[in-house]
Amino acid sequence: MTDRAQEEIMHSWRNKGDCIVSVVCATYNHENYIEQAIKSFLSQKTSFPFEIIIHDDASTDGTQDIIKKYQKKYPELIHPIFQTENQYSKGNFKPLFYAAGYARGQYIALCEGDDFWIDNEKLQIQIDCMLENPDVDFSFHSAWIARGDACKKKKLWCHRNKKKFTIDNILMTIGQFAPTSSYIVKRGVMSSLPKWFYHTAPVGDFFIEMYGARRGGALYINRSMSVYRTFSNGSWSFRISRSLSKEQEHSRSMINSLQLLEKDFPFCSNAFRKKKAEYYYKLAVIFLLKRDEYHFKRHIEKSAELYPCFSKKQTLNYKLRFMPGLLRLLESGRRKINYLLM
């Protein structure tokens, strides 16, 4: 990926006026990754103006120096936000949403600082598709996944024959519905999120999907145009995976958020039961590993009551709930294997 001059990037813009897309990137201690992300943004070939907003949450490595180097080279394109104190550590701070508040574009394209794009037509393709579907506020595409620094890539989130997904589709998906590095959302979605989201919701991506798809569904583009990295050093997934207490706090916050979210989507009660059952199952596993057998049984039974047999793991844990020692051995072994694969 060779560097392009700022003038070359802007020369292809037919409309030299209003910014159409704001690329919003949140980063923290991504010294090993942020340059790859920035270069992937700058490689975009579009017929419309775009800007790049990079929010650094007081990195302690060389991340800020890399951002400043590119900002100096591309002053009209790159607009950095540098925190002097880490805001995420203070609780309920969502860096992407904070940075999105500075966006001028009609659309916002999201990408964390340890992810990157691999198609220089990504923005043009997605925006063209959204313009062809004016009722749609949110689009996504398939992506490659890289685990940590090893970059063992695997193609995920592929849907061959489906173009639009409903709210039920999002809720019924176990795990993450779409990669954050693929999101493009109309700016109005980000600015119209409910007040409780900012102090209750533990994450942002799931709620972007829900409110983004509320009006016209989620538009899927069957083309892998980004890499979504998991378990990189300093990432949210890395920190959560190494602390049962953080996993427990996250699952409880998600259950509370789902209770509030459901009020805005009253027509999806069955799908909400499944999503809540997923997090009660996660809590059950945490209590199992903590050797709290009483709360393990209580939460696995609650999960099965809400939505029985949503996964083989839930079914196994429910059937063997009176054999916690065996289940703990199986779960510990599974986690060790996942750790070795990171």
mmCIF file of C-alpha atoms in Angstrom:
data_model
loop_
_atom_site.group_PDB
_atom_site.id
_atom_site.type_symbol
_atom_site.label_atom_id
_atom_site.label_comp_id
_atom_site.label_asym_id
_atom_site.label_seq_id
_atom_site.Cartn_x
_atom_site.Cartn_y
_atom_site.Cartn_z
ATOM 1 C CA MET A 1 0.000 0.000 0.000
ATOM 2 C CA THR A 2 1.855 3.081 -1.234
ATOM 3 C CA ASP A 3 1.305 6.559 0.179
ATOM 4 C CA ARG A 4 -0.868 8.875 -1.908
ATOM 5 C CA ALA A 5 -0.497 12.643 -1.809
ATOM 6 C CA GLN A 6 -3.327 14.633 -0.253
ATOM 7 C CA GLU A 7 -3.862 16.466 -3.546
ATOM 8 C CA GLU A 8 -4.183 13.173 -5.432
ATOM 9 C CA ILE A 9 -6.852 11.913 -3.022
ATOM 10 C CA MET A 10 -8.885 15.104 -3.238
ATOM 11 C CA HIS A 11 -8.503 15.537 -7.020
ATOM 12 C CA SER A 12 -11.018 12.755 -7.730
ATOM 13 C CA TRP A 13 -13.752 14.410 -5.656
ATOM 14 C CA ARG A 14 -16.465 15.653 -8.011
ATOM 15 C CA ASN A 15 -18.165 17.589 -5.266
ATOM 16 C CA LYS A 16 -15.622 19.756 -3.472
ATOM 17 C CA GLY A 17 -18.192 21.027 -0.979
ATOM 18 C CA ASP A 18 -19.879 19.179 1.856
ATOM 19 C CA CYS A 19 -18.168 16.210 3.471
ATOM 20 C CA ILE A 20 -20.075 13.017 2.659
ATOM 21 C CA VAL A 21 -18.275 10.466 4.873
ATOM 22 C CA SER A 22 -16.483 10.864 8.179
ATOM 23 C CA VAL A 23 -14.121 7.983 8.875
ATOM 24 C CA VAL A 24 -14.087 7.671 12.664
ATOM 25 C CA CYS A 25 -11.264 5.735 14.292
ATOM 26 C CA ALA A 26 -10.740 5.155 18.023
ATOM 27 C CA THR A 27 -7.335 4.029 19.214
ATOM 28 C CA TYR A 28 -5.407 3.270 22.378
ATOM 29 C CA ASN A 29 -1.901 1.795 22.495
ATOM 30 C CA HIS A 30 -2.138 0.587 18.909
ATOM 31 C CA GLU A 31 1.429 1.476 17.966
ATOM 32 C CA ASN A 32 1.789 -1.801 16.042
ATOM 33 C CA TYR A 33 -1.449 -1.349 14.089
ATOM 34 C CA ILE A 34 -2.500 2.290 13.699
ATOM 35 C CA GLU A 35 -0.307 3.058 10.683
ATOM 36 C CA GLN A 36 -1.877 0.177 8.753
ATOM 37 C CA ALA A 37 -5.335 1.518 9.628
ATOM 38 C CA ILE A 38 -4.503 5.089 8.569
ATOM 39 C CA LYS A 39 -2.981 3.967 5.275
ATOM 40 C CA SER A 40 -6.097 1.926 4.531
ATOM 41 C CA PHE A 41 -8.239 5.046 5.025
ATOM 42 C CA LEU A 42 -5.993 7.155 2.807
ATOM 43 C CA SER A 43 -6.053 4.522 0.053
ATOM 44 C CA GLN A 44 -9.796 5.041 -0.489
ATOM 45 C CA LYS A 45 -10.752 6.159 -3.999
ATOM 46 C CA THR A 46 -13.992 8.122 -3.933
ATOM 47 C CA SER A 47 -15.892 10.614 -6.032
ATOM 48 C CA PHE A 48 -16.974 12.445 -2.862
ATOM 49 C CA PRO A 49 -15.179 14.275 -0.024
ATOM 50 C CA PHE A 50 -14.317 12.408 3.149
ATOM 51 C CA GLU A 51 -12.483 13.221 6.362
ATOM 52 C CA ILE A 52 -10.632 11.076 8.908
ATOM 53 C CA ILE A 53 -11.196 11.665 12.625
ATOM 54 C CA ILE A 54 -8.811 9.754 14.902
ATOM 55 C CA HIS A 55 -9.473 9.741 18.626
ATOM 56 C CA ASP A 56 -6.548 8.657 20.801
ATOM 57 C CA ASP A 57 -7.447 7.915 24.413
ATOM 58 C CA ALA A 58 -4.115 8.969 25.949
ATOM 59 C CA SER A 59 -1.946 6.181 24.535
ATOM 60 C CA THR A 60 1.272 5.512 26.452
ATOM 61 C CA ASP A 61 3.182 4.009 23.514
ATOM 62 C CA GLY A 62 4.085 5.576 20.160
ATOM 63 C CA THR A 63 0.530 5.723 18.775
ATOM 64 C CA GLN A 64 0.206 9.516 19.063
ATOM 65 C CA ASP A 65 3.520 10.111 17.292
ATOM 66 C CA ILE A 66 2.337 8.068 14.312
ATOM 67 C CA ILE A 67 -0.971 9.952 14.177
ATOM 68 C CA LYS A 68 0.829 13.313 14.336
ATOM 69 C CA LYS A 69 3.143 12.272 11.500
ATOM 70 C CA TYR A 70 0.193 11.551 9.214
ATOM 71 C CA GLN A 71 -1.777 14.572 10.365
ATOM 72 C CA LYS A 72 1.154 16.800 9.374
ATOM 73 C CA LYS A 73 1.273 15.163 5.947
ATOM 74 C CA TYR A 74 -2.525 15.224 5.398
ATOM 75 C CA PRO A 75 -3.737 18.296 7.352
ATOM 76 C CA GLU A 76 -6.967 18.721 5.362
ATOM 77 C CA LEU A 77 -7.948 15.068 5.701
ATOM 78 C CA ILE A 78 -6.839 13.916 9.147
ATOM 79 C CA HIS A 79 -8.292 15.541 12.269
ATOM 80 C CA PRO A 80 -6.909 14.025 15.494
ATOM 81 C CA ILE A 81 -8.361 14.220 18.982
ATOM 82 C CA PHE A 82 -5.804 13.611 21.733
ATOM 83 C CA GLN A 83 -6.873 12.896 25.294
ATOM 84 C CA THR A 84 -4.409 13.779 28.071
ATOM 85 C CA GLU A 85 -6.033 11.303 30.483
ATOM 86 C CA ASN A 86 -7.442 7.903 29.602
ATOM 87 C CA GLN A 87 -11.206 8.363 29.579
ATOM 88 C CA TYR A 88 -12.181 4.718 29.075
ATOM 89 C CA SER A 89 -10.702 3.767 32.454
ATOM 90 C CA LYS A 90 -13.092 6.182 34.157
ATOM 91 C CA GLY A 91 -16.047 4.048 33.067
ATOM 92 C CA ASN A 92 -18.892 4.305 30.528
ATOM 93 C CA PHE A 93 -16.785 6.229 28.018
ATOM 94 C CA LYS A 94 -17.265 5.194 24.398
ATOM 95 C CA PRO A 95 -14.378 6.561 22.294
ATOM 96 C CA LEU A 96 -15.997 5.981 18.880
ATOM 97 C CA PHE A 97 -19.146 7.834 19.900
ATOM 98 C CA TYR A 98 -17.165 10.685 21.414
ATOM 99 C CA ALA A 99 -15.191 11.069 18.179
ATOM 100 C CA ALA A 100 -18.352 10.768 16.067
ATOM 101 C CA GLY A 101 -19.589 13.940 17.772
ATOM 102 C CA TYR A 102 -16.952 15.840 15.770
ATOM 103 C CA ALA A 103 -18.008 14.330 12.437
ATOM 104 C CA ARG A 104 -19.167 16.584 9.599
ATOM 105 C CA GLY A 105 -20.093 13.821 7.159
ATOM 106 C CA GLN A 106 -23.597 12.708 6.262
ATOM 107 C CA TYR A 107 -22.393 9.148 6.858
ATOM 108 C CA ILE A 108 -20.011 7.749 9.452
ATOM 109 C CA ALA A 109 -17.662 4.847 8.698
ATOM 110 C CA LEU A 110 -16.234 3.172 11.791
ATOM 111 C CA CYS A 111 -12.921 1.403 12.242
ATOM 112 C CA GLU A 112 -10.981 0.722 15.446
ATOM 113 C CA GLY A 113 -7.276 1.520 15.421
ATOM 114 C CA ASP A 114 -6.232 -2.145 15.395
ATOM 115 C CA ASP A 115 -8.493 -2.998 12.433
ATOM 116 C CA PHE A 116 -7.979 -1.934 8.807
ATOM 117 C CA TRP A 117 -9.574 -1.922 5.370
ATOM 118 C CA ILE A 118 -8.312 -3.997 2.447
ATOM 119 C CA ASP A 119 -10.355 -2.625 -0.454
ATOM 120 C CA ASN A 120 -9.684 0.894 -1.759
ATOM 121 C CA GLU A 121 -13.236 1.052 -3.131
ATOM 122 C CA LYS A 122 -14.907 0.201 0.182
ATOM 123 C CA LEU A 123 -16.329 3.660 0.885
ATOM 124 C CA GLN A 124 -17.500 4.217 -2.695
ATOM 125 C CA ILE A 125 -19.194 0.805 -2.895
ATOM 126 C CA GLN A 126 -20.975 1.138 0.434
ATOM 127 C CA ILE A 127 -22.164 4.688 -0.121
ATOM 128 C CA ASP A 128 -23.414 3.865 -3.630
ATOM 129 C CA CYS A 129 -25.386 0.925 -2.205
ATOM 130 C CA MET A 130 -26.883 3.066 0.537
ATOM 131 C CA LEU A 131 -27.874 5.771 -1.939
ATOM 132 C CA GLU A 132 -29.632 3.091 -4.002
ATOM 133 C CA ASN A 133 -31.525 2.102 -0.819
ATOM 134 C CA PRO A 134 -32.580 5.446 0.699
ATOM 135 C CA ASP A 135 -34.657 3.770 3.415
ATOM 136 C CA VAL A 136 -31.501 2.164 4.863
ATOM 137 C CA ASP A 137 -29.526 3.859 7.644
ATOM 138 C CA PHE A 138 -26.934 1.148 8.281
ATOM 139 C CA SER A 139 -24.799 -1.094 6.079
ATOM 140 C CA PHE A 140 -22.093 -3.696 6.648
ATOM 141 C CA HIS A 141 -20.066 -6.258 4.727
ATOM 142 C CA SER A 142 -18.186 -9.485 5.283
ATOM 143 C CA ALA A 143 -14.629 -9.335 6.637
ATOM 144 C CA TRP A 144 -11.536 -11.307 7.405
ATOM 145 C CA ILE A 145 -10.757 -11.942 11.041
ATOM 146 C CA ALA A 146 -7.269 -11.833 12.521
ATOM 147 C CA ARG A 147 -6.545 -13.138 16.009
ATOM 148 C CA GLY A 148 -4.074 -10.913 17.834
ATOM 149 C CA ASP A 149 -0.667 -10.281 16.345
ATOM 150 C CA ALA A 150 -0.482 -13.600 14.504
ATOM 151 C CA CYS A 151 -2.923 -12.424 11.784
ATOM 152 C CA LYS A 152 -4.354 -15.900 11.214
ATOM 153 C CA LYS A 153 -7.035 -14.735 8.833
ATOM 154 C CA LYS A 154 -10.408 -16.368 8.441
ATOM 155 C CA LYS A 155 -13.305 -15.037 6.381
ATOM 156 C CA LEU A 156 -16.464 -14.506 8.454
ATOM 157 C CA TRP A 157 -19.849 -12.791 8.381
ATOM 158 C CA CYS A 158 -20.567 -14.081 4.874
ATOM 159 C CA HIS A 159 -24.159 -14.203 3.627
ATOM 160 C CA ARG A 160 -24.521 -15.236 -0.005
ATOM 161 C CA ASN A 161 -28.171 -14.839 -0.817
ATOM 162 C CA LYS A 162 -29.385 -12.217 1.624
ATOM 163 C CA LYS A 163 -29.182 -8.481 1.133
ATOM 164 C CA LYS A 164 -31.187 -7.027 4.015
ATOM 165 C CA PHE A 165 -31.366 -8.160 7.623
ATOM 166 C CA THR A 166 -34.049 -7.382 10.176
ATOM 167 C CA ILE A 167 -33.903 -6.509 13.859
ATOM 168 C CA ASP A 168 -34.865 -10.118 14.625
ATOM 169 C CA ASN A 169 -31.894 -11.343 12.580
ATOM 170 C CA ILE A 170 -29.538 -9.200 14.654
ATOM 171 C CA LEU A 171 -30.995 -10.316 17.976
ATOM 172 C CA MET A 172 -31.102 -13.997 17.050
ATOM 173 C CA THR A 173 -27.410 -14.061 16.120
ATOM 174 C CA ILE A 174 -25.233 -15.663 18.801
ATOM 175 C CA GLY A 175 -22.190 -13.473 19.324
ATOM 176 C CA GLN A 176 -21.433 -10.507 17.097
ATOM 177 C CA PHE A 177 -23.756 -9.878 14.176
ATOM 178 C CA ALA A 178 -21.321 -7.851 12.034
ATOM 179 C CA PRO A 179 -17.709 -6.621 12.214
ATOM 180 C CA THR A 180 -17.364 -3.050 13.460
ATOM 181 C CA SER A 181 -14.746 -2.358 10.783
ATOM 182 C CA SER A 182 -17.492 -2.780 8.162
ATOM 183 C CA TYR A 183 -20.031 -0.321 9.598
ATOM 184 C CA ILE A 184 -21.309 2.704 7.743
ATOM 185 C CA VAL A 185 -24.200 4.471 9.418
ATOM 186 C CA LYS A 186 -26.069 7.698 8.769
ATOM 187 C CA ARG A 187 -24.922 10.365 11.203
ATOM 188 C CA GLY A 188 -28.440 10.857 12.525
ATOM 189 C CA VAL A 189 -28.441 7.346 14.010
ATOM 190 C CA MET A 190 -25.426 8.144 16.185
ATOM 191 C CA SER A 191 -26.922 11.407 17.430
ATOM 192 C CA SER A 192 -30.350 9.939 18.237
ATOM 193 C CA LEU A 193 -29.325 7.143 20.598
ATOM 194 C CA PRO A 194 -31.247 7.147 23.919
ATOM 195 C CA LYS A 195 -29.702 8.810 26.977
ATOM 196 C CA TRP A 196 -29.484 5.540 28.913
ATOM 197 C CA PHE A 197 -27.103 4.156 26.273
ATOM 198 C CA TYR A 198 -24.274 6.426 27.412
ATOM 199 C CA HIS A 199 -24.295 5.364 31.061
ATOM 200 C CA THR A 200 -25.693 1.801 30.917
ATOM 201 C CA ALA A 201 -24.625 0.057 27.707
ATOM 202 C CA PRO A 202 -21.188 -1.618 28.105
ATOM 203 C CA VAL A 203 -20.435 -1.554 24.344
ATOM 204 C CA GLY A 204 -21.499 0.415 21.306
ATOM 205 C CA ASP A 205 -21.424 -1.841 18.252
ATOM 206 C CA PHE A 206 -24.515 -3.946 19.033
ATOM 207 C CA PHE A 207 -26.591 -0.829 19.663
ATOM 208 C CA ILE A 208 -25.433 0.801 16.425
ATOM 209 C CA GLU A 209 -26.687 -2.314 14.637
ATOM 210 C CA MET A 210 -30.041 -2.213 16.408
ATOM 211 C CA TYR A 211 -30.842 1.468 16.016
ATOM 212 C CA GLY A 212 -29.190 1.595 12.606
ATOM 213 C CA ALA A 213 -31.438 -1.199 11.315
ATOM 214 C CA ARG A 214 -34.579 0.085 13.012
ATOM 215 C CA ARG A 215 -36.012 1.988 10.038
ATOM 216 C CA GLY A 216 -35.034 0.044 6.930
ATOM 217 C CA GLY A 217 -33.046 -2.976 8.085
ATOM 218 C CA ALA A 218 -29.311 -3.670 7.833
ATOM 219 C CA LEU A 219 -27.981 -3.631 4.269
ATOM 220 C CA TYR A 220 -25.400 -6.353 3.585
ATOM 221 C CA ILE A 221 -22.737 -6.145 0.870
ATOM 222 C CA ASN A 222 -21.281 -9.506 -0.101
ATOM 223 C CA ARG A 223 -17.669 -8.362 -0.427
ATOM 224 C CA SER A 224 -14.903 -8.730 2.186
ATOM 225 C CA MET A 225 -13.388 -5.270 2.511
ATOM 226 C CA SER A 226 -11.835 -5.121 5.977
ATOM 227 C CA VAL A 227 -9.937 -7.058 8.623
ATOM 228 C CA TYR A 228 -11.404 -7.269 12.113
ATOM 229 C CA ARG A 229 -8.743 -8.031 14.700
ATOM 230 C CA THR A 230 -9.574 -9.796 17.972
ATOM 231 C CA PHE A 231 -7.488 -10.225 21.118
ATOM 232 C CA SER A 232 -4.795 -7.739 20.129
ATOM 233 C CA ASN A 233 -2.797 -6.335 23.038
ATOM 234 C CA GLY A 234 -4.769 -3.588 24.769
ATOM 235 C CA SER A 235 -8.011 -4.351 22.950
ATOM 236 C CA TRP A 236 -11.384 -4.585 24.685
ATOM 237 C CA SER A 237 -11.696 -8.299 23.830
ATOM 238 C CA PHE A 238 -8.208 -8.976 25.214
ATOM 239 C CA ARG A 239 -8.926 -7.229 28.526
ATOM 240 C CA ILE A 240 -12.338 -8.823 28.997
ATOM 241 C CA SER A 241 -11.115 -12.345 28.235
ATOM 242 C CA ARG A 242 -8.577 -12.196 31.064
ATOM 243 C CA SER A 243 -10.916 -11.186 33.867
ATOM 244 C CA LEU A 244 -13.931 -13.166 35.031
ATOM 245 C CA SER A 245 -15.068 -10.110 36.997
ATOM 246 C CA LYS A 246 -15.026 -7.963 33.847
ATOM 247 C CA GLU A 247 -16.886 -10.680 31.917
ATOM 248 C CA GLN A 248 -19.467 -10.809 34.686
ATOM 249 C CA GLU A 249 -19.878 -7.045 34.761
ATOM 250 C CA HIS A 250 -20.219 -6.939 30.976
ATOM 251 C CA SER A 251 -22.914 -9.629 30.872
ATOM 252 C CA ARG A 252 -24.936 -8.006 33.660
ATOM 253 C CA SER A 253 -24.722 -4.615 31.926
ATOM 254 C CA MET A 254 -25.877 -6.188 28.662
ATOM 255 C CA ILE A 255 -28.900 -7.772 30.356
ATOM 256 C CA ASN A 256 -29.821 -4.406 31.906
ATOM 257 C CA SER A 257 -29.346 -2.680 28.549
ATOM 258 C CA LEU A 258 -31.470 -5.266 26.756
ATOM 259 C CA GLN A 259 -34.306 -4.604 29.209
ATOM 260 C CA LEU A 260 -34.191 -0.905 28.278
ATOM 261 C CA LEU A 261 -33.639 -1.533 24.585
ATOM 262 C CA GLU A 262 -36.681 -3.794 24.350
ATOM 263 C CA LYS A 263 -38.946 -0.817 25.102
ATOM 264 C CA ASP A 264 -37.988 0.652 21.727
ATOM 265 C CA PHE A 265 -38.488 -2.673 19.912
ATOM 266 C CA PRO A 266 -41.659 -4.161 21.475
ATOM 267 C CA PHE A 267 -42.374 -6.278 18.381
ATOM 268 C CA CYS A 268 -39.291 -8.486 18.911
ATOM 269 C CA SER A 269 -40.047 -10.090 22.273
ATOM 270 C CA ASN A 270 -39.109 -13.641 21.247
ATOM 271 C CA ALA A 271 -35.766 -12.531 19.799
ATOM 272 C CA PHE A 272 -35.037 -10.516 22.939
ATOM 273 C CA ARG A 273 -35.636 -13.614 25.049
ATOM 274 C CA LYS A 274 -32.975 -15.451 23.058
ATOM 275 C CA LYS A 275 -30.465 -12.617 23.368
ATOM 276 C CA LYS A 276 -31.048 -12.363 27.128
ATOM 277 C CA ALA A 277 -30.755 -16.150 27.426
ATOM 278 C CA GLU A 278 -27.350 -15.879 25.756
ATOM 279 C CA TYR A 279 -26.085 -13.512 28.467
ATOM 280 C CA TYR A 280 -27.624 -15.509 31.317
ATOM 281 C CA TYR A 281 -25.744 -18.504 29.920
ATOM 282 C CA LYS A 282 -22.511 -16.480 29.903
ATOM 283 C CA LEU A 283 -23.112 -15.519 33.528
ATOM 284 C CA ALA A 284 -23.743 -19.161 34.396
ATOM 285 C CA VAL A 285 -20.366 -20.145 32.929
ATOM 286 C CA ILE A 286 -18.622 -17.381 34.882
ATOM 287 C CA PHE A 287 -20.158 -18.592 38.146
ATOM 288 C CA LEU A 288 -19.203 -22.155 37.198
ATOM 289 C CA LEU A 289 -15.554 -21.124 36.815
ATOM 290 C CA LYS A 290 -15.740 -19.181 40.076
ATOM 291 C CA ARG A 291 -16.975 -22.383 41.791
ATOM 292 C CA ASP A 292 -20.218 -20.652 42.782
ATOM 293 C CA GLU A 293 -22.459 -23.629 42.083
ATOM 294 C CA TYR A 294 -25.625 -22.055 43.488
ATOM 295 C CA HIS A 295 -25.534 -19.078 41.116
ATOM 296 C CA PHE A 296 -24.370 -21.291 38.241
ATOM 297 C CA LYS A 297 -27.508 -23.445 38.531
ATOM 298 C CA ARG A 298 -29.709 -20.405 39.019
ATOM 299 C CA HIS A 299 -28.440 -18.659 35.869
ATOM 300 C CA ILE A 300 -28.337 -21.717 33.610
ATOM 301 C CA GLU A 301 -31.938 -22.466 34.600
ATOM 302 C CA LYS A 302 -32.913 -18.848 33.884
ATOM 303 C CA SER A 303 -31.228 -19.087 30.471
ATOM 304 C CA ALA A 304 -33.095 -22.304 29.624
ATOM 305 C CA GLU A 305 -36.368 -20.823 30.867
ATOM 306 C CA LEU A 306 -36.015 -17.782 28.600
ATOM 307 C CA TYR A 307 -34.962 -19.701 25.481
ATOM 308 C CA PRO A 308 -34.155 -23.414 25.733
ATOM 309 C CA CYS A 309 -31.672 -25.100 23.402
ATOM 310 C CA PHE A 310 -30.372 -21.950 21.701
ATOM 311 C CA SER A 311 -26.946 -23.618 21.563
ATOM 312 C CA LYS A 312 -25.376 -27.014 22.216
ATOM 313 C CA LYS A 313 -23.299 -25.537 25.050
ATOM 314 C CA GLN A 314 -26.356 -24.157 26.807
ATOM 315 C CA THR A 315 -28.151 -27.497 26.442
ATOM 316 C CA LEU A 316 -25.149 -29.422 27.807
ATOM 317 C CA ASN A 317 -24.735 -27.107 30.786
ATOM 318 C CA TYR A 318 -28.425 -27.301 31.603
ATOM 319 C CA LYS A 319 -28.606 -31.099 31.376
ATOM 320 C CA LEU A 320 -25.449 -31.526 33.467
ATOM 321 C CA ARG A 321 -26.153 -28.674 35.907
ATOM 322 C CA PHE A 322 -25.951 -31.074 38.834
ATOM 323 C CA MET A 323 -22.458 -32.133 37.742
ATOM 324 C CA PRO A 324 -20.622 -28.785 37.956
ATOM 325 C CA GLY A 325 -17.203 -30.378 38.483
ATOM 326 C CA LEU A 326 -17.318 -32.098 35.093
ATOM 327 C CA LEU A 327 -18.645 -28.971 33.372
ATOM 328 C CA ARG A 328 -15.934 -26.846 34.949
ATOM 329 C CA LEU A 329 -13.278 -29.235 33.664
ATOM 330 C CA LEU A 330 -14.728 -29.058 30.133
ATOM 331 C CA GLU A 331 -15.026 -25.261 30.168
ATOM 332 C CA SER A 332 -11.510 -24.753 31.534
ATOM 333 C CA GLY A 333 -10.114 -26.996 28.795
ATOM 334 C CA ARG A 334 -12.009 -25.090 26.107
ATOM 335 C CA ARG A 335 -10.679 -21.765 27.386
ATOM 336 C CA LYS A 336 -7.103 -23.018 27.433
ATOM 337 C CA ILE A 337 -7.427 -24.075 23.806
ATOM 338 C CA ASN A 338 -8.856 -20.659 22.864
ATOM 339 C CA TYR A 339 -5.996 -18.957 24.696
ATOM 340 C CA LEU A 340 -3.425 -20.971 22.771
ATOM 341 C CA LEU A 341 -5.133 -20.006 19.507
ATOM 342 C CA MET A 342 -4.960 -16.275 20.286
#
